[in-house]
Short mmCIF file of C-alpha atoms in Angstrom, two decimals:
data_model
loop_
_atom_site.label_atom_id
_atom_site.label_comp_id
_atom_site.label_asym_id
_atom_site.label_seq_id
_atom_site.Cartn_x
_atom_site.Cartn_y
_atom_site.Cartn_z
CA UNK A 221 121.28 77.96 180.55
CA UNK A 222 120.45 74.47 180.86
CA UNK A 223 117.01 74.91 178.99
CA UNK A 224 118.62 76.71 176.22
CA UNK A 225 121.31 73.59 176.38
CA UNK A 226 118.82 71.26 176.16
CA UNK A 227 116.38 72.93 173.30
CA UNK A 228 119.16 73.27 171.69
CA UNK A 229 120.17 69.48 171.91
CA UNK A 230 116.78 69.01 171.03
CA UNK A 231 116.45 70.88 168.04
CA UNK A 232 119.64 69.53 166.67
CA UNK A 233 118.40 65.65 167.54
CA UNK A 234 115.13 66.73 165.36
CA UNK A 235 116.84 68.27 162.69
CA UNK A 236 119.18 64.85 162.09
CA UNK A 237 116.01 62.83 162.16
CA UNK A 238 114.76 65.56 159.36
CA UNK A 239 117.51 64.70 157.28
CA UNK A 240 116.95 61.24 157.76
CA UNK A 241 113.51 61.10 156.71
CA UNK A 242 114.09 63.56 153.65
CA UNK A 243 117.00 60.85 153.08
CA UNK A 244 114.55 58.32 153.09
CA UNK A 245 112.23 59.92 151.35
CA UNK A 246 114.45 61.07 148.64
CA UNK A 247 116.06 57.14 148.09
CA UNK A 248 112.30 55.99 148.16
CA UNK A 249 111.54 58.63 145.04
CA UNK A 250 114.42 57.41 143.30
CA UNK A 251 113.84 54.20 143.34
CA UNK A 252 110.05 54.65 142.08
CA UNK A 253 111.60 56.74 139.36
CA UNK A 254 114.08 54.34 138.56
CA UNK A 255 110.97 51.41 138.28
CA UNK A 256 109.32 53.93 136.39
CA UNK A 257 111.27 54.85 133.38
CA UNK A 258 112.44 51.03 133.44
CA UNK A 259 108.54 50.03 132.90
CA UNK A 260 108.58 53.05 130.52
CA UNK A 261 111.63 51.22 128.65
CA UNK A 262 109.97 47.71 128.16
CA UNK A 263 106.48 49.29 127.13
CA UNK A 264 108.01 51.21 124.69
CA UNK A 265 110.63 48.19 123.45
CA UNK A 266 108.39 45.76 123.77
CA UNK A 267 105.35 47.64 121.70
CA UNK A 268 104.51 45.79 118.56
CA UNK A 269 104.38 49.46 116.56
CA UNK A 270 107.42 51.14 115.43
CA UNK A 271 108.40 54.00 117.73
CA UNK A 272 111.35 56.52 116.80
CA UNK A 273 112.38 59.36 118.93
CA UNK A 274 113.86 62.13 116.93
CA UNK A 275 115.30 65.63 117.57
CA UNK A 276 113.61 68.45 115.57
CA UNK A 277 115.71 67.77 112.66
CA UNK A 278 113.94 64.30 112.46
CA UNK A 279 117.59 62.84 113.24
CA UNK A 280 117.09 59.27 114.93
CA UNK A 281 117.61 59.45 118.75
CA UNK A 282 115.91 56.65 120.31
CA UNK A 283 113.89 53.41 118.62
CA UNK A 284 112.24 50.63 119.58
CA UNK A 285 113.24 47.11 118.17
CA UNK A 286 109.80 46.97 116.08
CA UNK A 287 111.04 50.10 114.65
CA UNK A 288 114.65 48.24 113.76
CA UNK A 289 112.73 45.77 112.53
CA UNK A 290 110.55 47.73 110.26
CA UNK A 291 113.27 49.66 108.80
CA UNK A 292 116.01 46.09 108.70
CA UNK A 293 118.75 47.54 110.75
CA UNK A 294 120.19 46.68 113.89
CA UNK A 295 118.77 47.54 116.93
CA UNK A 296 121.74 50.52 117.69
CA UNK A 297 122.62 51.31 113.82
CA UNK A 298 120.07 54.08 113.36
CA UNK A 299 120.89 56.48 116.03
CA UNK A 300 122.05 59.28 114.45
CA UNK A 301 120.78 59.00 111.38
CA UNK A 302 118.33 61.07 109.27
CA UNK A 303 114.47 59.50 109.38
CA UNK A 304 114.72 61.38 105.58
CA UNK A 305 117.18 59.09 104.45
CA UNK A 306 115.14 56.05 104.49
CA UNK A 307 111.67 57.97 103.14
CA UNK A 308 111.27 57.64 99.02
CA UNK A 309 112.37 59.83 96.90
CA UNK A 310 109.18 60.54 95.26
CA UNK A 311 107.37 61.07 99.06
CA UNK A 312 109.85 63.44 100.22
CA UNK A 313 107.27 66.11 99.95
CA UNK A 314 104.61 64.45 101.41
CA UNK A 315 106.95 64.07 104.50
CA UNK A 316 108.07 67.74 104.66
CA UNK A 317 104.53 68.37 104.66
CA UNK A 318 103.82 66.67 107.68
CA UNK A 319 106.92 68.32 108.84
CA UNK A 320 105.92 71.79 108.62
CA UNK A 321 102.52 71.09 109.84
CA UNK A 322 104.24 69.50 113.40
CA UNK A 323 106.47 72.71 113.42
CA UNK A 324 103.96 75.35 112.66
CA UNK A 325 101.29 73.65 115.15
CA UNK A 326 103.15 71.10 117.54
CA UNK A 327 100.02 69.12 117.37
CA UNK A 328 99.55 65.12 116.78
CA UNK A 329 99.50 64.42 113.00
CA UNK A 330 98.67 61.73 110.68
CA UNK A 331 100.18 61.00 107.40
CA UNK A 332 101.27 58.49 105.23
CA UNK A 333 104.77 57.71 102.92
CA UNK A 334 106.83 55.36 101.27
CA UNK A 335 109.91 53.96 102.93
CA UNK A 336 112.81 52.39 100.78
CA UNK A 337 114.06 49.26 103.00
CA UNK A 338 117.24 48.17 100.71
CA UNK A 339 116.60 46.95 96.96
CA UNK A 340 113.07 45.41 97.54
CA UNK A 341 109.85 47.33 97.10
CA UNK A 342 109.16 49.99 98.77
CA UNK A 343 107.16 49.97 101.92
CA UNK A 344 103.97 52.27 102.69
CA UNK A 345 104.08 53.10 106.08
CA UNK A 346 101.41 55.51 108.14
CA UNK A 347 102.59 57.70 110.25
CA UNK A 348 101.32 59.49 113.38
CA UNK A 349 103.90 62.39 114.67
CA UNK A 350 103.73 63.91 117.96
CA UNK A 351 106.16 67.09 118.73
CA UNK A 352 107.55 68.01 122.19
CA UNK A 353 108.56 71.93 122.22
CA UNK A 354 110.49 74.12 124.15
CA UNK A 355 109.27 77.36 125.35
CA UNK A 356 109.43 79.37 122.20
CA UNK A 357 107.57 76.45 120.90
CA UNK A 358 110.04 75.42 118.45
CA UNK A 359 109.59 71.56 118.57
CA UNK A 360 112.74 69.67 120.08
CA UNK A 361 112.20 66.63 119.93
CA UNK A 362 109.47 64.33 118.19
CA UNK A 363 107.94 61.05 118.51
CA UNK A 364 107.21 59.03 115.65
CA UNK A 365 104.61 55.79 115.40
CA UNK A 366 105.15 54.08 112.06
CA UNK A 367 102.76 51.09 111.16
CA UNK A 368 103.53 48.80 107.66
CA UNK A 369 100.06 49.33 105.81
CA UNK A 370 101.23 47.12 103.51
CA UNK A 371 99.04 44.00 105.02
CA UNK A 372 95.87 46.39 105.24
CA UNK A 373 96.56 47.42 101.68
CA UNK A 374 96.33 44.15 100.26
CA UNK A 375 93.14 43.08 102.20
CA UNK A 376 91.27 46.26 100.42
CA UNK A 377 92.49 44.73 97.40
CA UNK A 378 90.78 41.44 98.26
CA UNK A 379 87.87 42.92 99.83
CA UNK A 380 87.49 44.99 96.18
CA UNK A 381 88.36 42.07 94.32
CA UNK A 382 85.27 39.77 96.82
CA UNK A 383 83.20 42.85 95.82
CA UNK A 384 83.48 43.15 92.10
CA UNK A 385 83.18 39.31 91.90
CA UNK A 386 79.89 39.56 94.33
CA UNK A 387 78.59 41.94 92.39
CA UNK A 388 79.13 39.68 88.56
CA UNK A 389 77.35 37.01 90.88
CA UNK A 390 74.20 39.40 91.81
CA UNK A 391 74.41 39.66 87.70
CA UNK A 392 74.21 36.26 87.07
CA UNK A 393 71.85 35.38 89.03
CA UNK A 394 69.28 38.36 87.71
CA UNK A 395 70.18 37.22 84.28
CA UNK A 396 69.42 33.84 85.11
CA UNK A 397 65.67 34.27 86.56
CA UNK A 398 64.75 36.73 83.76
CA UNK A 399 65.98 33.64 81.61
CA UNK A 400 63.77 31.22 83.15
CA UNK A 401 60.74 33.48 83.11
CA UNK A 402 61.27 34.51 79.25
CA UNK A 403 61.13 30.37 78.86
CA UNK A 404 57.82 30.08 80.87
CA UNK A 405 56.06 32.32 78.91
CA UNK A 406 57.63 32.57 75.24
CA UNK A 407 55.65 35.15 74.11
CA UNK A 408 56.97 37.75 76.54
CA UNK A 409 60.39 36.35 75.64
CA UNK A 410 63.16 39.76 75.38
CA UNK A 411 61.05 41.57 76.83
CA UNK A 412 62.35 42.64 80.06
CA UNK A 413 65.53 43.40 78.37
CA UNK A 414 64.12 46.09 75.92
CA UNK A 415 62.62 47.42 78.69
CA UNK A 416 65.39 47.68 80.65
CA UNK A 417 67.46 49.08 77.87
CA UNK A 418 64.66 51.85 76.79
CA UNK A 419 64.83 52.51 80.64
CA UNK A 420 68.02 53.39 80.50
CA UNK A 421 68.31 55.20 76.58
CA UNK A 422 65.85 57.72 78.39
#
């Protein structure tokens, strides 16, 4: 009886020191969750990209402050509203495009659109949408990354603009030498240029 007494003393003493170590071990994962999804929180305030968090009626859930910043609204005023709302009227379809392509495939995709930002112009914005789904695959929430392409837009514009000018240069500059050879030697003078221009008649 007094073996049974003391397995049994000895049992219980192992099974409190159990339930101390799963205590232990469950405070320890808490706390590394808790670090977790606070680093999660700064990377994803702190990101220099807009970020927006919708539900699978693209209705504003979560955003980072580059994303309130994008879109001039405080950093809480857009929860609960429509992404739709602030997307031109005239790019509506382009977004429901990129819509039905995220519901029909749940996939990563890429688009771009106009968003209207109060009374000033416009702003062209590309997007890349990610959907999260549940099990029938119906998406339920999605995450949005919007970058202003408004900067890259107007440095094609001045690359173009470098190019065509470049190009009027590299004109020039032919026009020039056939100048100074038709001045060397007179009696070849035009030449070139008829040639060039029967050249290109045939």
């Amino acid at each position: 009886m007094q073996d049974i007494s003391a397995s049994l003393g000895n049992l219980q003493a192992a099974v409190r020191e159990a339930e101390l170590q799963s205590d232990k071990d469950r405070a320890a994962a808490e706390s590394g969750l808790a670090a977790a999804e606070r680093g999660y929180q700064d990377l994803f305030d702190l990101a220099p990209d807009a970020y927006l968090v919708t539900d699978g009626q693209t209705i504003i859930v979560e955003n980072n402050q580059a994303a309130a910043a994008l879109l001039m609204r405080g950093q809480g005023s857009l929860k609960g509203k429509p992404l739709a709302d602030f997307v031109v009227e005239e790019d509506r379809l382009a977004f429901q495009a990129i819509l039905i392509q995220v519901r029909g495939g749940g996939n990563k995709r890429l688009g771009e659109f106009r968003l209207q930002l109060g009374e000033g112009a416009p702003v062209a914005v590309s997007v890349n949408v990610s959907a999260q789904t549940d099990h029938r695959d119906h998406p339920v929430r999605m995450l949005w990354l919007l970058r202003d392409v408004r900067e890259d837009k107007a440095e094609a514009a001045r690359l173009k603009s470098l190019l065509s000018r470049l190009k009027s240069s590299f004109h020039g500059i032919v026009d020039a030498v056939a100048e100074a050879v038709e001045i060397k030697d007179p009696q070849t003078a035009g030449h070139q240029r008829r040639v060039g221009q029967l050249a290109v008649a045939i």
